[in-house]
Amino acid sequence: MNKKKEARKKGKSDIELSVEESHELGMILDRLSVQNPEGESLNSYLESLGKTLRNRENLAAALIERLSRNPSEVGYRTFMWFRDLPADPRARRIVKQAGYRFLQKGFADEADSVQTEKVVLIQKEERTPSAHMLPVPGAFFLLSALVYEPGSPAPTAVSVFAEDRFRMLNAKATESSQRLYRDYLRNIAAHAEKKPCRIPLWHAARVFFDMLGFHGGEATSPEVSIARRIFDDFHDPGRKPYVYELMPRLDQPPESLRAMDPTELLHAVDSPWLYFTRDELLPWRQKIQELESPLLVVPREIQRERVKDELVRAADDLCSGRTRVMFQRFFEEYAVYFKLSGKEELAADALAVADHLRGTADAGENPAVLRLVILSMHRYWPEDFEGQQEDGEGDLRRSESGLILPG
């Protein structure tokens, strides 16, 4: 009998695991067996476990199956936390079977329960708060949360997003349920063609208050006020953004910047959100035009260096103060989303950009910021890029320092 069959027999599972995976599964089950379903540590452990199970569908499916064979409150909460993780058709069948087992033991599996004619009494809903984030075009992430307030018979679902560089802050707060909230997440995932990522509630509160701060710090509608009151209970202004707990700080940020491809990163994020305005760019465009049309004949290489220096100065000037902090938070949140979505390289690049902006180095040294200056200019004056590629990349080259410059 080979190792996989031995592990399968030992674990009594329909999922084939290696001996190492079977041992790891046993350790997870042991850890879950001592968890208190109402304890604060359970959510923390499940968040940590999510990192272990990501991109490991077999192990996740095997865990769900084992938990369903001996249903418990902790097992059901773990099932509900990871039930959407396996995507393989065979694994999805196992998840569905697990849902039947939990249902038969009195645990309400609301999404995949069998349609029956029998009337079932409504069971007490699990009071587990949750929060999610999803990048959507034209907005600084769609933030959503399901929160239980003291004295309220039903949870409140909150969704928030900012538009137009935080000039508009939109919020919606309504009485909901675990089932309605899951339906809402499925609907926005189908519409956006991206899957929302689950985040800690304290981090959702941090993102909300950052949005509010960029907007101006004032609640602009009754529902924004409700969102502020709800998130205030979870907000820790002294805690660093989640990305610095989720990912290690970079040992050598300049090297990471030089190694990254800003074009690939900016294609993966909603980069138009960061484009500079026409009025901001106009003085710099005029300076560059003067350099490209000198009164005296200047060698092409010298002219290119002068244009490069002017673009660097433009990036330093435009990406400063509040704008620089906004850029930093933008890339920090995309690093979180990429990391939780399993896109490790993009997460590392986004963190490199954010970590650089978090420091004191000139913004013009950041290839993503410099690239955004060029893309912004192309947006308003495409005629300046005639003969070059339509997306504004055109005849660009990478300098020795890693910057993308006109070639």
GROMACS .gro file of C-alpha atoms in nm, residues 59-246:
model
  188
   59LEU     CA    1  -0.641   1.961   0.235
   60ALA     CA    2  -0.930   2.209   0.270
   61ALA     CA    3  -1.181   1.955   0.134
   62ALA     CA    4  -1.043   1.680   0.359
   63LEU     CA    5  -1.074   1.909   0.663
   64ILE     CA    6  -1.437   1.996   0.578
   65GLU     CA    7  -1.521   1.628   0.527
   66ARG     CA    8  -1.367   1.519   0.858
   67LEU     CA    9  -1.542   1.796   1.050
   68SER     CA   10  -1.880   1.704   0.899
   69ARG     CA   11  -1.849   1.341   1.012
   70ASN     CA   12  -1.850   1.453   1.376
   71PRO     CA   13  -2.042   1.784   1.364
   72SER     CA   14  -1.982   2.046   1.631
   73GLU     CA   15  -2.031   2.420   1.668
   74VAL     CA   16  -1.661   2.483   1.602
   75GLY     CA   17  -1.666   2.242   1.309
   76TYR     CA   18  -1.968   2.415   1.157
   77ARG     CA   19  -1.811   2.758   1.193
   78THR     CA   20  -1.493   2.625   1.029
   79PHE     CA   21  -1.702   2.474   0.749
   80MET     CA   22  -1.882   2.803   0.687
   81TRP     CA   23  -1.548   2.989   0.687
   82PHE     CA   24  -1.381   2.767   0.425
   83ARG     CA   25  -1.673   2.620   0.231
   84ASP     CA   26  -1.605   2.841  -0.075
   85LEU     CA   27  -1.231   2.763  -0.084
   86PRO     CA   28  -1.235   2.437  -0.286
   87ALA     CA   29  -1.319   2.502  -0.651
   88ASP     CA   30  -1.250   2.162  -0.809
   89PRO     CA   31  -1.579   1.986  -0.906
   90ARG     CA   32  -1.492   1.676  -0.702
   91ALA     CA   33  -1.404   1.889  -0.401
   92ARG     CA   34  -1.728   2.087  -0.441
   93ARG     CA   35  -1.925   1.760  -0.421
   94ILE     CA   36  -1.752   1.679  -0.095
   95VAL     CA   37  -1.834   2.024   0.041
   96LYS     CA   38  -2.199   1.976  -0.058
   97GLN     CA   39  -2.211   1.637   0.115
   98ALA     CA   40  -2.062   1.798   0.425
   99GLY     CA   41  -2.338   2.057   0.414
  100TYR     CA   42  -2.597   1.776   0.417
  101ARG     CA   43  -2.434   1.620   0.724
  102PHE     CA   44  -2.429   1.947   0.916
  103LEU     CA   45  -2.792   2.008   0.817
  104GLN     CA   46  -2.897   1.664   0.940
  105LYS     CA   47  -2.736   1.737   1.276
  106GLY     CA   48  -2.925   2.061   1.320
  107PHE     CA   49  -2.675   2.308   1.177
  108ALA     CA   50  -2.841   2.536   0.919
  109ASP     CA   51  -2.649   2.522   0.592
  110GLU     CA   52  -2.838   2.810   0.433
  111ALA     CA   53  -2.676   2.826   0.089
  112ASP     CA   54  -2.665   2.460  -0.020
  113SER     CA   55  -2.939   2.305   0.192
  114VAL     CA   56  -3.172   2.060   0.020
  115GLN     CA   57  -3.494   2.206  -0.110
  116THR     CA   58  -3.769   2.026   0.083
  117GLU     CA   59  -4.138   2.075   0.137
  118LYS     CA   60  -4.097   2.026   0.510
  119VAL     CA   61  -4.127   2.341   0.719
  120VAL     CA   62  -3.818   2.380   0.938
  121LEU     CA   63  -3.812   2.604   1.240
  122ILE     CA   64  -3.571   2.895   1.205
  123GLN     CA   65  -3.267   2.823   1.413
  124LYS     CA   66  -3.066   3.075   1.604
  125GLU     CA   67  -2.830   3.241   1.356
  126GLU     CA   68  -2.462   3.220   1.421
  127ARG     CA   69  -2.351   3.560   1.543
  128THR     CA   70  -2.018   3.578   1.366
  129PRO     CA   71  -1.921   3.919   1.225
  130SER     CA   72  -1.727   3.931   0.901
  131ALA     CA   73  -1.579   4.182   0.659
  132HIS     CA   74  -1.469   4.173   0.295
  133MET     CA   75  -1.300   4.392   0.037
  134LEU     CA   76  -1.320   4.396  -0.341
  135PRO     CA   77  -1.156   4.629  -0.596
  136VAL     CA   78  -1.414   4.778  -0.833
  137PRO     CA   79  -1.350   5.019  -1.123
  138GLY     CA   80  -1.375   5.384  -1.029
  139ALA     CA   81  -1.380   5.325  -0.654
  140PHE     CA   82  -1.126   5.289  -0.374
  141PHE     CA   83  -1.236   4.932  -0.303
  142LEU     CA   84  -1.584   4.820  -0.210
  143LEU     CA   85  -1.578   4.756   0.163
  144SER     CA   86  -1.850   4.542   0.322
  145ALA     CA   87  -1.916   4.401   0.667
  146LEU     CA   88  -2.180   4.213   0.862
  147VAL     CA   89  -2.184   4.329   1.224
  148TYR     CA   90  -2.392   4.240   1.527
  149GLU     CA   91  -2.481   4.534   1.746
  150PRO     CA   92  -2.578   4.490   2.113
  151GLY     CA   93  -2.953   4.480   2.158
  152SER     CA   94  -3.026   4.444   1.788
  153PRO     CA   95  -3.232   4.137   1.687
  154ALA     CA   96  -3.060   4.112   1.347
  155PRO     CA   97  -2.714   4.194   1.215
  156THR     CA   98  -2.642   4.506   1.012
  157ALA     CA   99  -2.482   4.482   0.668
  158VAL     CA  100  -2.265   4.781   0.581
  159SER     CA  101  -2.111   4.862   0.245
  160VAL     CA  102  -1.889   5.161   0.168
  161PHE     CA  103  -1.701   5.286  -0.135
  162ALA     CA  104  -1.536   5.611  -0.237
  163GLU     CA  105  -1.540   5.770  -0.583
  164ASP     CA  106  -1.364   6.053  -0.763
  165ARG     CA  107  -1.050   6.066  -0.549
  166PHE     CA  108  -1.261   6.052  -0.228
  167ARG     CA  109  -1.474   6.351  -0.325
  168MET     CA  110  -1.775   6.121  -0.292
  169LEU     CA  111  -1.819   5.874  -0.007
  170ASN     CA  112  -2.109   5.631  -0.041
  171ALA     CA  113  -2.245   5.406   0.231
  172LYS     CA  114  -2.534   5.170   0.274
  173ALA     CA  115  -2.644   5.018   0.605
  174THR     CA  116  -2.937   4.780   0.634
  175GLU     CA  117  -3.074   4.503   0.854
  176SER     CA  118  -2.956   4.170   0.712
  177SER     CA  119  -2.868   3.808   0.786
  178GLN     CA  120  -2.583   3.568   0.720
  179ARG     CA  121  -2.768   3.431   0.418
  180LEU     CA  122  -2.853   3.769   0.268
  181TYR     CA  123  -2.495   3.884   0.321
  182ARG     CA  124  -2.355   3.579   0.141
  183ASP     CA  125  -2.601   3.637  -0.144
  184TYR     CA  126  -2.482   3.996  -0.163
  185LEU     CA  127  -2.117   3.887  -0.183
  186ARG     CA  128  -2.199   3.638  -0.459
  187ASN     CA  129  -2.384   3.903  -0.656
  188ILE     CA  130  -2.106   4.160  -0.642
  189ALA     CA  131  -1.849   3.891  -0.725
  190ALA     CA  132  -2.048   3.793  -1.034
  191HIS     CA  133  -2.086   4.156  -1.137
  192ALA     CA  134  -1.720   4.248  -1.079
  193GLU     CA  135  -1.589   3.909  -1.202
  194LYS     CA  136  -1.363   3.906  -0.898
  195LYS     CA  137  -1.394   3.730  -0.566
  196PRO     CA  138  -1.417   3.942  -0.249
  197CYS     CA  139  -1.143   3.873   0.005
  198ARG     CA  140  -1.224   3.823   0.370
  199ILE     CA  141  -1.040   4.065   0.597
  200PRO     CA  142  -1.031   4.122   0.974
  201LEU     CA  143  -1.302   4.355   1.099
  202TRP     CA  144  -1.044   4.586   1.259
  203HIS     CA  145  -0.881   4.628   0.918
  204ALA     CA  146  -1.216   4.706   0.754
  205ALA     CA  147  -1.261   4.975   1.020
  206ARG     CA  148  -0.914   5.112   0.939
  207VAL     CA  149  -0.994   5.133   0.568
  208PHE     CA  150  -1.327   5.301   0.636
  209PHE     CA  151  -1.175   5.570   0.858
  210ASP     CA  152  -0.898   5.627   0.602
  211MET     CA  153  -1.167   5.680   0.339
  212LEU     CA  154  -1.345   5.921   0.572
  213GLY     CA  155  -1.020   6.105   0.641
  214PHE     CA  156  -0.936   6.146   0.273
  215HIS     CA  157  -1.290   6.264   0.211
  216GLY     CA  158  -1.264   6.530   0.478
  217GLY     CA  159  -1.347   6.364   0.807
  218GLU     CA  160  -1.716   6.451   0.804
  219ALA     CA  161  -2.010   6.213   0.771
  220THR     CA  162  -2.192   6.323   0.456
  221SER     CA  163  -2.514   6.124   0.495
  222PRO     CA  164  -2.712   5.944   0.767
  223GLU     CA  165  -2.583   5.608   0.643
  224VAL     CA  166  -2.220   5.723   0.647
  225SER     CA  167  -2.287   5.826   1.008
  226ILE     CA  168  -2.424   5.478   1.082
  227ALA     CA  169  -2.117   5.319   0.922
  228ARG     CA  170  -1.894   5.544   1.129
  229ARG     CA  171  -2.069   5.445   1.452
  230ILE     CA  172  -2.048   5.073   1.367
  231PHE     CA  173  -1.683   5.072   1.260
  232ASP     CA  174  -1.577   5.292   1.551
  233ASP     CA  175  -1.607   4.994   1.790
  234PHE     CA  176  -1.343   4.805   1.591
  235HIS     CA  177  -1.109   5.090   1.500
  236ASP     CA  178  -0.755   5.098   1.639
  237PRO     CA  179  -0.588   5.408   1.489
  238GLY     CA  180  -0.249   5.310   1.631
  239ARG     CA  181  -0.237   4.975   1.455
  240LYS     CA  182  -0.045   4.949   1.129
  241PRO     CA  183  -0.230   4.853   0.810
  242TYR     CA  184  -0.303   4.482   0.777
  243VAL     CA  185  -0.050   4.435   0.496
  244TYR     CA  186   0.239   4.471   0.742
  245GLU     CA  187   0.101   4.181   0.946
  246LEU     CA  188   0.011   3.978   0.641
   0.00000   0.00000   0.00000
